[in-house]
Amino acid sequence: MNWKNIIAGILPFLVLLVYSLLFHVNIILALEKINYIVILSFLSAYFLQMSIISLRDKYMVDISYKSAFKARLLGNASSLLIPGWAGQELARAAIYNLEKKNLIESLSLSIAEAPFDVISGAILFIIILPIKFYYIEFLYVLVALGNIVGWSIGIAYVYSTAGRHVETEKRLMKLIGIEKYYFLLLQGKDSIRNSIGNKRFIMYMALSFLGYLVLSAGLYPLIPNYFYDIVVTMAYFAATLFPIPGASGVSELALAIVLPSSYVFDIIILEYVSYALGFIFLREISFSELKKDIDKIKKDGELYKRADS
């Protein structure tokens, strides 16, 4: 395994250990609160959320529900190693590619899912966060607002320019020496627009909101206040918007805004364990086939569509 991946893998746990030492968290007592009821409740809610989001992904990408579910779990697991949302999108695309046999379309549709995940989560975070006027709190609010604005502009641009050539895009790609790949941008935008319509947009967004609300219920045995459970869940979500493997450091700070330090430790452990379960699907990715697809695109500037086996 690459040494960078090893460092990325241990970084979240190292940061959590440092947090525990700085805030004098008794790790033994903290772990005692995570009994089998808490674990089962959280994991059940997590898998139920993934089931809901996978239903949305199934229709967006036009793949089997089984593949959508695997892709969602593996995507979350990859975020422990690859910063921000980039790792999630690449991992999901790798699973989609096994069924669609078209890397560019798979990656485009995987990226198209991100606005629904991010915008719905960021809106819920801003609405429900109890404002305590901490300086650090406003940093998370600004990041959430930035993501709402950025993703909204991005998806609006793609939707409005799909299906036609844009001279500014051509000039920009020529300037950086990748003009022969312009057709990839065109196909990617077409794939995204075709997967999103007005009625479908509302349905996809509703399923995204529902997923977060369901996940929040999983914390109830640990924190028996559903409204507060939503606050905690969305505070952790806001931390994942930062481009850091496993949201290391920023997740502890985000939860510390709304929770005592011992509960911060518990929530982080539950999140890491649930995310890590997705690695069981890592073997299903054919890295050699992915490399062939990427190499073909780089070499010929042509969209390589692998024949069905």
PDB file of C-alpha atoms in Angstrom:
ATOM      1  CA  MET A   1       0.000   0.000   0.000  1.00  0.00           C
ATOM      2  CA  ASN A   2       1.193   3.489  -0.831  1.00  0.00           C
ATOM      3  CA  TRP A   3       2.700   5.246   2.210  1.00  0.00           C
ATOM      4  CA  LYS A   4       0.464   8.270   1.578  1.00  0.00           C
ATOM      5  CA  ASN A   5      -2.611   6.048   1.907  1.00  0.00           C
ATOM      6  CA  ILE A   6      -1.237   4.613   5.146  1.00  0.00           C
ATOM      7  CA  ILE A   7      -0.760   8.111   6.579  1.00  0.00           C
ATOM      8  CA  ALA A   8      -4.229   9.150   5.386  1.00  0.00           C
ATOM      9  CA  GLY A   9      -5.691   6.021   6.989  1.00  0.00           C
ATOM     10  CA  ILE A  10      -4.190   6.574  10.432  1.00  0.00           C
ATOM     11  CA  LEU A  11      -4.567  10.373  10.417  1.00  0.00           C
ATOM     12  CA  PRO A  12      -8.232  10.428  11.592  1.00  0.00           C
ATOM     13  CA  PHE A  13      -7.472   8.144  14.543  1.00  0.00           C
ATOM     14  CA  LEU A  14      -4.303  10.060  15.413  1.00  0.00           C
ATOM     15  CA  VAL A  15      -6.182  13.363  15.444  1.00  0.00           C
ATOM     16  CA  LEU A  16      -8.926  11.798  17.568  1.00  0.00           C
ATOM     17  CA  LEU A  17      -6.302  10.583  20.065  1.00  0.00           C
ATOM     18  CA  VAL A  18      -4.736  14.060  20.238  1.00  0.00           C
ATOM     19  CA  TYR A  19      -8.200  15.576  20.753  1.00  0.00           C
ATOM     20  CA  SER A  20      -8.830  13.135  23.605  1.00  0.00           C
ATOM     21  CA  LEU A  21      -5.571  14.090  25.294  1.00  0.00           C
ATOM     22  CA  LEU A  22      -6.107  17.829  24.880  1.00  0.00           C
ATOM     23  CA  PHE A  23      -9.645  17.743  26.259  1.00  0.00           C
ATOM     24  CA  HIS A  24      -8.916  15.088  28.919  1.00  0.00           C
ATOM     25  CA  VAL A  25     -11.358  12.549  27.529  1.00  0.00           C
ATOM     26  CA  ASN A  26     -11.387   9.295  29.464  1.00  0.00           C
ATOM     27  CA  ILE A  27     -11.355   6.927  26.493  1.00  0.00           C
ATOM     28  CA  ILE A  28     -12.450   3.896  28.539  1.00  0.00           C
ATOM     29  CA  LEU A  29     -15.485   5.694  29.980  1.00  0.00           C
ATOM     30  CA  ALA A  30     -16.312   7.165  26.568  1.00  0.00           C
ATOM     31  CA  LEU A  31     -16.253   3.734  24.920  1.00  0.00           C
ATOM     32  CA  GLU A  32     -18.452   2.292  27.662  1.00  0.00           C
ATOM     33  CA  LYS A  33     -21.295   4.526  26.431  1.00  0.00           C
ATOM     34  CA  ILE A  34     -21.108   2.817  23.023  1.00  0.00           C
ATOM     35  CA  ASN A  35     -22.971  -0.356  23.990  1.00  0.00           C
ATOM     36  CA  TYR A  36     -24.477  -2.851  21.548  1.00  0.00           C
ATOM     37  CA  ILE A  37     -27.795  -0.939  21.422  1.00  0.00           C
ATOM     38  CA  VAL A  38     -26.016   2.277  20.395  1.00  0.00           C
ATOM     39  CA  ILE A  39     -23.956   0.433  17.779  1.00  0.00           C
ATOM     40  CA  LEU A  40     -26.919  -1.435  16.297  1.00  0.00           C
ATOM     41  CA  SER A  41     -29.051   1.708  16.242  1.00  0.00           C
ATOM     42  CA  PHE A  42     -26.414   3.813  14.515  1.00  0.00           C
ATOM     43  CA  LEU A  43     -25.421   1.147  11.968  1.00  0.00           C
ATOM     44  CA  SER A  44     -29.074   0.381  11.200  1.00  0.00           C
ATOM     45  CA  ALA A  45     -29.781   4.072  10.596  1.00  0.00           C
ATOM     46  CA  TYR A  46     -26.618   4.374   8.488  1.00  0.00           C
ATOM     47  CA  PHE A  47     -27.562   1.439   6.250  1.00  0.00           C
ATOM     48  CA  LEU A  48     -31.119   2.723   5.982  1.00  0.00           C
ATOM     49  CA  GLN A  49     -29.811   6.122   4.887  1.00  0.00           C
ATOM     50  CA  MET A  50     -27.574   4.419   2.321  1.00  0.00           C
ATOM     51  CA  SER A  51     -30.592   2.431   1.098  1.00  0.00           C
ATOM     52  CA  ILE A  52     -32.577   5.640   0.563  1.00  0.00           C
ATOM     53  CA  ILE A  53     -29.741   7.473  -1.183  1.00  0.00           C
ATOM     54  CA  SER A  54     -28.981   4.402  -3.300  1.00  0.00           C
ATOM     55  CA  LEU A  55     -32.570   4.469  -4.569  1.00  0.00           C
ATOM     56  CA  ARG A  56     -31.945   8.023  -5.761  1.00  0.00           C
ATOM     57  CA  ASP A  57     -28.599   7.029  -7.317  1.00  0.00           C
ATOM     58  CA  LYS A  58     -30.181   4.044  -9.082  1.00  0.00           C
ATOM     59  CA  TYR A  59     -32.500   6.290 -11.077  1.00  0.00           C
ATOM     60  CA  MET A  60     -29.916   9.004 -11.646  1.00  0.00           C
ATOM     61  CA  VAL A  61     -27.280   6.665 -13.025  1.00  0.00           C
ATOM     62  CA  ASP A  62     -29.636   4.036 -14.489  1.00  0.00           C
ATOM     63  CA  ILE A  63     -27.951   1.048 -12.869  1.00  0.00           C
ATOM     64  CA  SER A  64     -29.050  -1.783 -10.609  1.00  0.00           C
ATOM     65  CA  TYR A  65     -29.959  -1.004  -7.014  1.00  0.00           C
ATOM     66  CA  LYS A  66     -27.284  -3.441  -5.834  1.00  0.00           C
ATOM     67  CA  SER A  67     -24.536  -1.558  -7.688  1.00  0.00           C
ATOM     68  CA  ALA A  68     -25.816   1.789  -6.432  1.00  0.00           C
ATOM     69  CA  PHE A  69     -25.744   0.520  -2.837  1.00  0.00           C
ATOM     70  CA  LYS A  70     -22.213  -0.868  -3.174  1.00  0.00           C
ATOM     71  CA  ALA A  71     -21.005   2.350  -4.801  1.00  0.00           C
ATOM     72  CA  ARG A  72     -22.462   4.495  -2.035  1.00  0.00           C
ATOM     73  CA  LEU A  73     -20.820   2.447   0.732  1.00  0.00           C
ATOM     74  CA  LEU A  74     -17.440   2.271  -1.012  1.00  0.00           C
ATOM     75  CA  GLY A  75     -17.585   5.988  -1.804  1.00  0.00           C
ATOM     76  CA  ASN A  76     -18.047   6.847   1.863  1.00  0.00           C
ATOM     77  CA  ALA A  77     -15.204   4.520   2.835  1.00  0.00           C
ATOM     78  CA  SER A  78     -12.850   6.159   0.343  1.00  0.00           C
ATOM     79  CA  SER A  79     -13.428   9.552   1.984  1.00  0.00           C
ATOM     80  CA  LEU A  80     -11.395   8.277   4.939  1.00  0.00           C
ATOM     81  CA  LEU A  81      -8.364   8.183   2.630  1.00  0.00           C
ATOM     82  CA  ILE A  82      -8.993  10.763  -0.112  1.00  0.00           C
ATOM     83  CA  PRO A  83      -9.826  14.337   0.961  1.00  0.00           C
ATOM     84  CA  GLY A  84     -13.225  15.940   0.506  1.00  0.00           C
ATOM     85  CA  TRP A  85     -15.813  14.558  -1.903  1.00  0.00           C
ATOM     86  CA  ALA A  86     -13.324  13.713  -4.684  1.00  0.00           C
ATOM     87  CA  GLY A  87     -12.610  10.229  -3.360  1.00  0.00           C
ATOM     88  CA  GLN A  88     -16.295   9.419  -3.045  1.00  0.00           C
ATOM     89  CA  GLU A  89     -17.069  10.375  -6.625  1.00  0.00           C
ATOM     90  CA  LEU A  90     -14.145   8.416  -8.068  1.00  0.00           C
ATOM     91  CA  ALA A  91     -14.991   5.311  -6.052  1.00  0.00           C
ATOM     92  CA  ARG A  92     -18.654   5.406  -7.071  1.00  0.00           C
ATOM     93  CA  ALA A  93     -17.680   5.903 -10.712  1.00  0.00           C
ATOM     94  CA  ALA A  94     -15.441   2.828 -10.508  1.00  0.00           C
ATOM     95  CA  ILE A  95     -18.415   0.706  -9.409  1.00  0.00           C
ATOM     96  CA  TYR A  96     -20.743   2.255 -12.005  1.00  0.00           C
ATOM     97  CA  ASN A  97     -18.179   1.574 -14.709  1.00  0.00           C
ATOM     98  CA  LEU A  98     -18.458  -2.170 -14.106  1.00  0.00           C
ATOM     99  CA  GLU A  99     -22.075  -2.016 -15.282  1.00  0.00           C
ATOM    100  CA  LYS A 100     -22.150   0.940 -17.689  1.00  0.00           C
ATOM    101  CA  LYS A 101     -18.791   0.197 -19.387  1.00  0.00           C
ATOM    102  CA  ASN A 102     -18.270   3.910 -19.974  1.00  0.00           C
ATOM    103  CA  LEU A 103     -15.892   5.702 -17.619  1.00  0.00           C
ATOM    104  CA  ILE A 104     -16.734   9.263 -18.643  1.00  0.00           C
ATOM    105  CA  GLU A 105     -20.481   8.770 -18.257  1.00  0.00           C
ATOM    106  CA  SER A 106     -19.959   6.953 -14.939  1.00  0.00           C
ATOM    107  CA  LEU A 107     -17.776   9.740 -13.549  1.00  0.00           C
ATOM    108  CA  SER A 108     -20.099  12.476 -14.826  1.00  0.00           C
ATOM    109  CA  LEU A 109     -23.143  10.915 -13.171  1.00  0.00           C
ATOM    110  CA  SER A 110     -21.217  10.290  -9.969  1.00  0.00           C
ATOM    111  CA  ILE A 111     -20.335  13.991  -9.886  1.00  0.00           C
ATOM    112  CA  ALA A 112     -23.975  14.856 -10.614  1.00  0.00           C
ATOM    113  CA  GLU A 113     -24.982  13.143  -7.356  1.00  0.00           C
ATOM    114  CA  ALA A 114     -22.730  15.392  -5.288  1.00  0.00           C
ATOM    115  CA  PRO A 115     -24.879  18.567  -5.522  1.00  0.00           C
ATOM    116  CA  PHE A 116     -27.835  16.718  -4.006  1.00  0.00           C
ATOM    117  CA  ASP A 117     -25.703  15.322  -1.175  1.00  0.00           C
ATOM    118  CA  VAL A 118     -23.995  18.640  -0.476  1.00  0.00           C
ATOM    119  CA  ILE A 119     -26.772  21.184  -1.040  1.00  0.00           C
ATOM    120  CA  SER A 120     -29.394  19.291   0.987  1.00  0.00           C
ATOM    121  CA  GLY A 121     -26.939  18.664   3.823  1.00  0.00           C
ATOM    122  CA  ALA A 122     -25.643  22.234   3.867  1.00  0.00           C
ATOM    123  CA  ILE A 123     -29.172  23.698   3.888  1.00  0.00           C
ATOM    124  CA  LEU A 124     -30.212  21.428   6.757  1.00  0.00           C
ATOM    125  CA  PHE A 125     -27.038  22.305   8.681  1.00  0.00           C
ATOM    126  CA  ILE A 126     -27.601  26.061   8.368  1.00  0.00           C
ATOM    127  CA  ILE A 127     -31.304  25.849   9.228  1.00  0.00           C
ATOM    128  CA  ILE A 128     -30.927  23.687  12.312  1.00  0.00           C
ATOM    129  CA  LEU A 129     -27.594  24.833  13.791  1.00  0.00           C
ATOM    130  CA  PRO A 130     -28.165  26.638  17.111  1.00  0.00           C
ATOM    131  CA  ILE A 131     -26.243  29.889  16.754  1.00  0.00           C
ATOM    132  CA  LYS A 132     -23.978  30.423  19.755  1.00  0.00           C
ATOM    133  CA  PHE A 133     -21.879  33.142  18.135  1.00  0.00           C
ATOM    134  CA  TYR A 134     -18.610  31.237  18.301  1.00  0.00           C
ATOM    135  CA  TYR A 135     -16.088  32.436  15.715  1.00  0.00           C
ATOM    136  CA  ILE A 136     -15.367  28.856  14.666  1.00  0.00           C
ATOM    137  CA  GLU A 137     -19.081  28.297  14.071  1.00  0.00           C
ATOM    138  CA  PHE A 138     -19.202  30.985  11.404  1.00  0.00           C
ATOM    139  CA  LEU A 139     -16.354  29.274   9.528  1.00  0.00           C
ATOM    140  CA  TYR A 140     -18.498  26.157   9.087  1.00  0.00           C
ATOM    141  CA  VAL A 141     -21.516  28.266   8.101  1.00  0.00           C
ATOM    142  CA  LEU A 142     -19.432  30.081   5.465  1.00  0.00           C
ATOM    143  CA  VAL A 143     -18.125  26.794   4.068  1.00  0.00           C
ATOM    144  CA  ALA A 144     -21.674  25.419   3.925  1.00  0.00           C
ATOM    145  CA  LEU A 145     -22.958  28.560   2.179  1.00  0.00           C
ATOM    146  CA  GLY A 146     -20.042  28.476  -0.236  1.00  0.00           C
ATOM    147  CA  ASN A 147     -20.868  24.900  -1.178  1.00  0.00           C
ATOM    148  CA  ILE A 148     -24.548  25.710  -1.695  1.00  0.00           C
ATOM    149  CA  VAL A 149     -23.712  28.640  -3.979  1.00  0.00           C
ATOM    150  CA  GLY A 150     -20.866  26.881  -5.783  1.00  0.00           C
ATOM    151  CA  TRP A 151     -22.702  23.635  -6.525  1.00  0.00           C
ATOM    152  CA  SER A 152     -25.894  25.499  -7.481  1.00  0.00           C
ATOM    153  CA  ILE A 153     -24.040  27.668  -9.999  1.00  0.00           C
ATOM    154  CA  GLY A 154     -22.163  24.644 -11.315  1.00  0.00           C
ATOM    155  CA  ILE A 155     -25.223  22.481 -11.895  1.00  0.00           C
ATOM    156  CA  ALA A 156     -27.146  25.415 -13.398  1.00  0.00           C
ATOM    157  CA  TYR A 157     -24.286  26.096 -15.821  1.00  0.00           C
ATOM    158  CA  VAL A 158     -24.008  22.465 -16.865  1.00  0.00           C
ATOM    159  CA  TYR A 159     -27.757  22.145 -17.326  1.00  0.00           C
ATOM    160  CA  SER A 160     -28.015  25.347 -19.386  1.00  0.00           C
ATOM    161  CA  THR A 161     -25.012  24.711 -21.647  1.00  0.00           C
ATOM    162  CA  ALA A 162     -25.372  20.956 -22.202  1.00  0.00           C
ATOM    163  CA  GLY A 163     -25.931  19.967 -25.826  1.00  0.00           C
ATOM    164  CA  ARG A 164     -24.140  22.935 -27.342  1.00  0.00           C
ATOM    165  CA  HIS A 165     -20.599  24.082 -27.939  1.00  0.00           C
ATOM    166  CA  VAL A 166     -19.404  27.007 -25.833  1.00  0.00           C
ATOM    167  CA  GLU A 167     -16.543  28.975 -27.367  1.00  0.00           C
ATOM    168  CA  THR A 168     -15.220  30.113 -23.992  1.00  0.00           C
ATOM    169  CA  GLU A 169     -14.855  26.479 -22.924  1.00  0.00           C
ATOM    170  CA  LYS A 170     -13.009  25.638 -26.139  1.00  0.00           C
ATOM    171  CA  ARG A 171     -10.607  28.559 -25.753  1.00  0.00           C
ATOM    172  CA  LEU A 172      -9.913  27.689 -22.130  1.00  0.00           C
ATOM    173  CA  MET A 173      -9.213  24.033 -22.940  1.00  0.00           C
ATOM    174  CA  LYS A 174      -6.982  25.065 -25.840  1.00  0.00           C
ATOM    175  CA  LEU A 175      -5.108  27.446 -23.557  1.00  0.00           C
ATOM    176  CA  ILE A 176      -4.211  24.625 -21.180  1.00  0.00           C
ATOM    177  CA  GLY A 177      -3.483  22.192 -24.005  1.00  0.00           C
ATOM    178  CA  ILE A 178      -6.355  19.713 -23.640  1.00  0.00           C
ATOM    179  CA  GLU A 179      -8.607  20.821 -26.478  1.00  0.00           C
ATOM    180  CA  LYS A 180      -8.764  17.305 -27.953  1.00  0.00           C
ATOM    181  CA  TYR A 181     -10.700  16.230 -24.861  1.00  0.00           C
ATOM    182  CA  TYR A 182     -13.476  18.774 -25.368  1.00  0.00           C
ATOM    183  CA  PHE A 183     -15.838  16.027 -26.515  1.00  0.00           C
ATOM    184  CA  LEU A 184     -15.465  14.469 -23.063  1.00  0.00           C
ATOM    185  CA  LEU A 185     -16.776  17.656 -21.469  1.00  0.00           C
ATOM    186  CA  LEU A 186     -19.692  17.673 -23.900  1.00  0.00           C
ATOM    187  CA  GLN A 187     -20.607  14.083 -23.157  1.00  0.00           C
ATOM    188  CA  GLY A 188     -20.264  14.630 -19.433  1.00  0.00           C
ATOM    189  CA  LYS A 189     -22.633  17.604 -19.476  1.00  0.00           C
ATOM    190  CA  ASP A 190     -25.129  15.707 -21.610  1.00  0.00           C
ATOM    191  CA  SER A 191     -25.096  12.781 -19.178  1.00  0.00           C
ATOM    192  CA  ILE A 192     -25.744  15.079 -16.227  1.00  0.00           C
ATOM    193  CA  ARG A 193     -28.588  16.990 -17.904  1.00  0.00           C
ATOM    194  CA  ASN A 194     -30.280  13.798 -19.075  1.00  0.00           C
ATOM    195  CA  SER A 195     -30.262  12.406 -15.539  1.00  0.00           C
ATOM    196  CA  ILE A 196     -31.830  15.511 -13.958  1.00  0.00           C
ATOM    197  CA  GLY A 197     -35.212  17.039 -14.759  1.00  0.00           C
ATOM    198  CA  ASN A 198     -37.492  19.427 -12.870  1.00  0.00           C
ATOM    199  CA  LYS A 199     -39.680  16.715 -11.335  1.00  0.00           C
ATOM    200  CA  ARG A 200     -36.758  14.388 -10.771  1.00  0.00           C
ATOM    201  CA  PHE A 201     -34.738  17.197  -9.185  1.00  0.00           C
ATOM    202  CA  ILE A 202     -37.386  17.648  -6.500  1.00  0.00           C
ATOM    203  CA  MET A 203     -37.581  13.895  -5.879  1.00  0.00           C
ATOM    204  CA  TYR A 204     -33.800  13.512  -5.696  1.00  0.00           C
ATOM    205  CA  MET A 205     -33.515  16.421  -3.262  1.00  0.00           C
ATOM    206  CA  ALA A 206     -36.351  15.069  -1.098  1.00  0.00           C
ATOM    207  CA  LEU A 207     -34.653  11.669  -0.847  1.00  0.00           C
ATOM    208  CA  SER A 208     -31.387  13.406   0.099  1.00  0.00           C
ATOM    209  CA  PHE A 209     -33.051  15.306   2.945  1.00  0.00           C
ATOM    210  CA  LEU A 210     -34.824  12.147   4.105  1.00  0.00           C
ATOM    211  CA  GLY A 211     -31.542  10.276   4.240  1.00  0.00           C
ATOM    212  CA  TYR A 212     -30.007  12.749   6.696  1.00  0.00           C
ATOM    213  CA  LEU A 213     -33.119  12.729   8.896  1.00  0.00           C
ATOM    214  CA  VAL A 214     -33.101   8.934   9.038  1.00  0.00           C
ATOM    215  CA  LEU A 215     -29.390   8.831   9.904  1.00  0.00           C
ATOM    216  CA  SER A 216     -29.957  11.277  12.756  1.00  0.00           C
ATOM    217  CA  ALA A 217     -32.450   8.904  14.392  1.00  0.00           C
ATOM    218  CA  GLY A 218     -29.651   6.382  14.864  1.00  0.00           C
ATOM    219  CA  LEU A 219     -28.105   8.552  17.578  1.00  0.00           C
ATOM    220  CA  TYR A 220     -31.203   8.478  19.767  1.00  0.00           C
ATOM    221  CA  PRO A 221     -30.028   5.725  22.199  1.00  0.00           C
ATOM    222  CA  LEU A 222     -26.848   7.756  22.804  1.00  0.00           C
ATOM    223  CA  ILE A 223     -28.454  11.220  22.788  1.00  0.00           C
ATOM    224  CA  PRO A 224     -32.221  10.843  23.469  1.00  0.00           C
ATOM    225  CA  ASN A 225     -33.303  14.102  21.812  1.00  0.00           C
ATOM    226  CA  TYR A 226     -34.150  13.756  18.107  1.00  0.00           C
ATOM    227  CA  PHE A 227     -33.817  17.467  17.305  1.00  0.00           C
ATOM    228  CA  TYR A 228     -30.371  17.478  18.896  1.00  0.00           C
ATOM    229  CA  ASP A 229     -29.498  14.282  17.033  1.00  0.00           C
ATOM    230  CA  ILE A 230     -30.134  16.140  13.759  1.00  0.00           C
ATOM    231  CA  VAL A 231     -27.916  18.997  14.931  1.00  0.00           C
ATOM    232  CA  VAL A 232     -25.083  16.569  15.727  1.00  0.00           C
ATOM    233  CA  THR A 233     -25.444  14.685  12.428  1.00  0.00           C
ATOM    234  CA  MET A 234     -25.377  17.857  10.348  1.00  0.00           C
ATOM    235  CA  ALA A 235     -22.454  19.308  12.325  1.00  0.00           C
ATOM    236  CA  TYR A 236     -20.440  16.235  11.369  1.00  0.00           C
ATOM    237  CA  PHE A 237     -21.626  16.565   7.781  1.00  0.00           C
ATOM    238  CA  ALA A 238     -20.411  20.180   7.650  1.00  0.00           C
ATOM    239  CA  ALA A 239     -16.946  18.967   8.649  1.00  0.00           C
ATOM    240  CA  THR A 240     -16.844  16.575   5.673  1.00  0.00           C
ATOM    241  CA  LEU A 241     -17.020  19.586   3.340  1.00  0.00           C
ATOM    242  CA  PHE A 242     -13.414  20.403   4.234  1.00  0.00           C
ATOM    243  CA  PRO A 243     -10.835  18.709   1.929  1.00  0.00           C
ATOM    244  CA  ILE A 244      -9.177  16.671   4.693  1.00  0.00           C
ATOM    245  CA  PRO A 245      -9.047  12.833   4.873  1.00  0.00           C
ATOM    246  CA  GLY A 246     -11.738  11.625   7.259  1.00  0.00           C
ATOM    247  CA  ALA A 247     -12.520  15.270   8.130  1.00  0.00           C
ATOM    248  CA  SER A 248      -9.716  14.907  10.680  1.00  0.00           C
ATOM    249  CA  GLY A 249      -9.626  17.766  13.183  1.00  0.00           C
ATOM    250  CA  VAL A 250     -12.481  19.722  11.661  1.00  0.00           C
ATOM    251  CA  SER A 251     -15.032  17.048  12.628  1.00  0.00           C
ATOM    252  CA  GLU A 252     -13.940  17.189  16.268  1.00  0.00           C
ATOM    253  CA  LEU A 253     -14.198  20.987  16.245  1.00  0.00           C
ATOM    254  CA  ALA A 254     -17.621  20.929  14.589  1.00  0.00           C
ATOM    255  CA  LEU A 255     -19.041  18.469  17.111  1.00  0.00           C
ATOM    256  CA  ALA A 256     -17.424  20.323  20.010  1.00  0.00           C
ATOM    257  CA  ILE A 257     -19.699  23.274  19.154  1.00  0.00           C
ATOM    258  CA  VAL A 258     -22.755  21.239  20.161  1.00  0.00           C
ATOM    259  CA  LEU A 259     -21.471  18.351  22.333  1.00  0.00           C
ATOM    260  CA  PRO A 260     -19.373  17.595  25.435  1.00  0.00           C
ATOM    261  CA  SER A 261     -15.933  16.208  24.568  1.00  0.00           C
ATOM    262  CA  SER A 262     -16.684  12.594  25.599  1.00  0.00           C
ATOM    263  CA  TYR A 263     -19.649  12.457  23.233  1.00  0.00           C
ATOM    264  CA  VAL A 264     -17.502  13.899  20.440  1.00  0.00           C
ATOM    265  CA  PHE A 265     -15.197  10.901  20.811  1.00  0.00           C
ATOM    266  CA  ASP A 266     -18.148   8.480  20.647  1.00  0.00           C
ATOM    267  CA  ILE A 267     -19.698  10.051  17.539  1.00  0.00           C
ATOM    268  CA  ILE A 268     -16.390  10.094  15.647  1.00  0.00           C
ATOM    269  CA  ILE A 269     -15.776   6.414  16.414  1.00  0.00           C
ATOM    270  CA  LEU A 270     -19.267   5.469  15.220  1.00  0.00           C
ATOM    271  CA  GLU A 271     -18.813   7.474  12.014  1.00  0.00           C
ATOM    272  CA  TYR A 272     -15.395   5.960  11.253  1.00  0.00           C
ATOM    273  CA  VAL A 273     -16.596   2.400  11.834  1.00  0.00           C
ATOM    274  CA  SER A 274     -19.697   2.810   9.657  1.00  0.00           C
ATOM    275  CA  TYR A 275     -17.714   4.430   6.843  1.00  0.00           C
ATOM    276  CA  ALA A 276     -14.956   1.803   6.975  1.00  0.00           C
ATOM    277  CA  LEU A 277     -17.461  -1.018   6.356  1.00  0.00           C
ATOM    278  CA  GLY A 278     -17.587   0.066   2.714  1.00  0.00           C
ATOM    279  CA  PHE A 279     -14.069  -1.240   2.113  1.00  0.00           C
ATOM    280  CA  ILE A 280     -15.493  -4.767   1.831  1.00  0.00           C
ATOM    281  CA  PHE A 281     -16.429  -3.860  -1.762  1.00  0.00           C
ATOM    282  CA  LEU A 282     -12.934  -2.695  -2.711  1.00  0.00           C
ATOM    283  CA  ARG A 283     -12.132  -6.017  -4.394  1.00  0.00           C
ATOM    284  CA  GLU A 284     -14.925  -5.523  -6.888  1.00  0.00           C
ATOM    285  CA  ILE A 285     -13.169  -2.598  -8.559  1.00  0.00           C
ATOM    286  CA  SER A 286     -11.099  -3.609 -11.563  1.00  0.00           C
ATOM    287  CA  PHE A 287      -8.196  -1.154 -11.368  1.00  0.00           C
ATOM    288  CA  SER A 288      -6.573  -2.684 -14.453  1.00  0.00           C
ATOM    289  CA  GLU A 289      -9.695  -2.032 -16.549  1.00  0.00           C
ATOM    290  CA  LEU A 290      -9.980   1.496 -15.192  1.00  0.00           C
ATOM    291  CA  LYS A 291      -6.351   2.135 -16.112  1.00  0.00           C
ATOM    292  CA  LYS A 292      -6.992   0.857 -19.638  1.00  0.00           C
ATOM    293  CA  ASP A 293      -9.933   3.254 -20.018  1.00  0.00           C
ATOM    294  CA  ILE A 294      -7.914   6.227 -18.756  1.00  0.00           C
ATOM    295  CA  ASP A 295      -4.839   5.342 -20.853  1.00  0.00           C
ATOM    296  CA  LYS A 296      -6.955   5.012 -23.997  1.00  0.00           C
ATOM    297  CA  ILE A 297      -8.482   8.443 -23.443  1.00  0.00           C
ATOM    298  CA  LYS A 298      -5.048   9.987 -22.788  1.00  0.00           C
ATOM    299  CA  LYS A 299      -3.445   8.332 -25.804  1.00  0.00           C
ATOM    300  CA  ASP A 300      -6.059   8.742 -28.503  1.00  0.00           C
ATOM    301  CA  GLY A 301      -8.320  11.484 -27.236  1.00  0.00           C
ATOM    302  CA  GLU A 302     -11.144   9.091 -27.976  1.00  0.00           C
ATOM    303  CA  LEU A 303     -13.841   7.827 -25.693  1.00  0.00           C
ATOM    304  CA  TYR A 304     -12.991   4.203 -25.125  1.00  0.00           C
ATOM    305  CA  LYS A 305     -16.080   2.136 -24.633  1.00  0.00           C
ATOM    306  CA  ARG A 306     -15.178  -1.297 -23.401  1.00  0.00           C
ATOM    307  CA  ALA A 307     -17.051  -4.140 -25.044  1.00  0.00           C
ATOM    308  CA  ASP A 308     -19.397  -6.089 -22.828  1.00  0.00           C
ATOM    309  CA  SER A 309     -17.759  -9.241 -21.583  1.00  0.00           C
TER     310      SER A 309
END
